[in-house]
Amino acid sequence: SDAHREMWERLNLDLTAHDGLLEVLGKFYGDIYMSQDNRLKGMEYMDFVLSEVHGLRIKELQEAKAQGRKVVGTFCVFVPEELTLAADAVQVGLCAGAEAGSDLAEELVPRNTCALIKSFIGFKLARLCPYLESSDLVVGETTCDGKKKAYEAFADHAPLYVMEVPQTKSVSARELWRDEVLRYMAQVEKLTGVTITAERLRTAIKTVNDRRRALQRLTALRSADPAPISGRDALLINQISFYDDPHRFTYKINELCDELELRVQAGQGVAPVGTPRLMLSGCPMAVPNWKLPYVIESSGAVIVGEESCIGTRNTRDLVDESGETVAEMVDALVDRYMKIDCACFTPNTDRQDNVASMAQTLKADGVINYSLMFCQPYAHEAMKLEHFLEGTVPTMSLETDYSMEDVEQLKTRIEAFVEMV
Ligand code: BJ8
């Protein structure tokens, strides 16, 4: 609409390139999502949110800003959203899953950089992301080398703040992380002018836990056979969880889970009983990175879980809600975030156990390790996981990026794997 265009213009987007992006996105979504059978009624909300991803949600953010609220953009699940919300700011995920502005990105970061990093830089330099342009603060983090060096370059282009994420789970690493959580708390208080009180923090912890609980409910329902929801739809839900209003989103997911429960009771699903059930494990799939799930689900399999930051790695652990003082609640946050089993940690053996138990709970017939090309941490762990899972569940590892050039090749490999499981 004209109002949307005016808003995009005010945000200094490149309108022509942005029109092109939305057109491609709409077509891609139609092919991958609207072609599915037996979709849940509850997915209509997701279709709507996605169709308005650069429209209504951005308008809401602009309205929040007009009321004096701040917007914080993030690239990693280590940024404690509870503190952002407790300071009355809005948090949105910025990591990007489409190839855009890669020529420009390659002027800022080396060619051999993973597609996720190149994408968020490309989106910025090509002026295509209204979330980035709405952000008052952009929070980076010292996770993989690719990201932490990219943020140095990115700091010239965005109001960047970097959290130091430790590399191990030692006692001193936890101390470092606690300091970093407190430093972020001071930063977000400075940004908003809001002091984080115990009451505000308690409410925020509850809000984020409620969203996690709703997504845990979804994860659990996916253990049913036949699979009651497609992997594509479940991934979309997880992707949308990063930028939708948390209260509205949680309500909608619980509603969708009610519908899923009825389906499971009636023995209905999106694919016949006996369809090979696969689990994805590895790098996050940022919106609109739907390529691999689409290829997998067009190869005679159904995806029943995502062990990923856009998936269970972000929803598995809750923050303890029994803290009464700000200090106790901060400690609870520190403990919960230290449980994240990102491949940037060394060693990271918890992840192996988590993948194995998830495969078992979800009754997965196979695990696909997914690494983005040039992602060292997840490529290394894919090798470890293959060994670890040997004899329990068939595993294969794939490396890919956002381009469509390897779709046929992926399909061939996945079909062979599906035959075998
Ligand atoms: S907690 S997984 S969201 S860092 S794909 S940029 S690792 S080279 S995304 Fe992540 Fe936080 Fe960890 Fe999760 Fe680097 Fe690999 Fe690229 Fe990656």
PDB file of C-alpha atoms in Angstrom, residues 108 120-121 124 138 147-162:
ATOM      1  CA  LEU A 108      33.211  -5.630   3.648  1.00  0.00           C
ATOM      2  CA  PHE A 120      22.842  -9.460   7.000  1.00  0.00           C
ATOM      3  CA  ILE A 121      25.655  -7.295   5.701  1.00  0.00           C
ATOM      4  CA  LYS A 124      22.279  -3.429   5.259  1.00  0.00           C
ATOM      5  CA  VAL A 138      22.140  -3.679  17.105  1.00  0.00           C
ATOM      6  CA  LYS A 147      30.639 -13.074  13.043  1.00  0.00           C
ATOM      7  CA  LYS A 148      32.954 -11.387  15.468  1.00  0.00           C
ATOM      8  CA  LYS A 149      35.213 -10.018  12.737  1.00  0.00           C
ATOM      9  CA  ALA A 150      32.214  -9.075  10.589  1.00  0.00           C
ATOM     10  CA  TYR A 151      30.842  -6.952  13.442  1.00  0.00           C
ATOM     11  CA  GLU A 152      34.063  -4.921  13.477  1.00  0.00           C
ATOM     12  CA  ALA A 153      33.379  -3.952   9.890  1.00  0.00           C
ATOM     13  CA  PHE A 154      29.640  -3.635  10.463  1.00  0.00           C
ATOM     14  CA  ALA A 155      30.143  -1.127  13.310  1.00  0.00           C
ATOM     15  CA  ASP A 156      30.709   1.616  10.730  1.00  0.00           C
ATOM     16  CA  HIS A 157      27.220   1.001   9.351  1.00  0.00           C
ATOM     17  CA  ALA A 158      24.969   0.375  12.359  1.00  0.00           C
ATOM     18  CA  PRO A 159      24.682   1.389  16.046  1.00  0.00           C
ATOM     19  CA  LEU A 160      26.484  -1.737  17.162  1.00  0.00           C
ATOM     20  CA  TYR A 161      27.092  -3.120  20.628  1.00  0.00           C
ATOM     21  CA  VAL A 162      28.955  -6.413  21.089  1.00  0.00           C
TER      22      VAL A 162
END
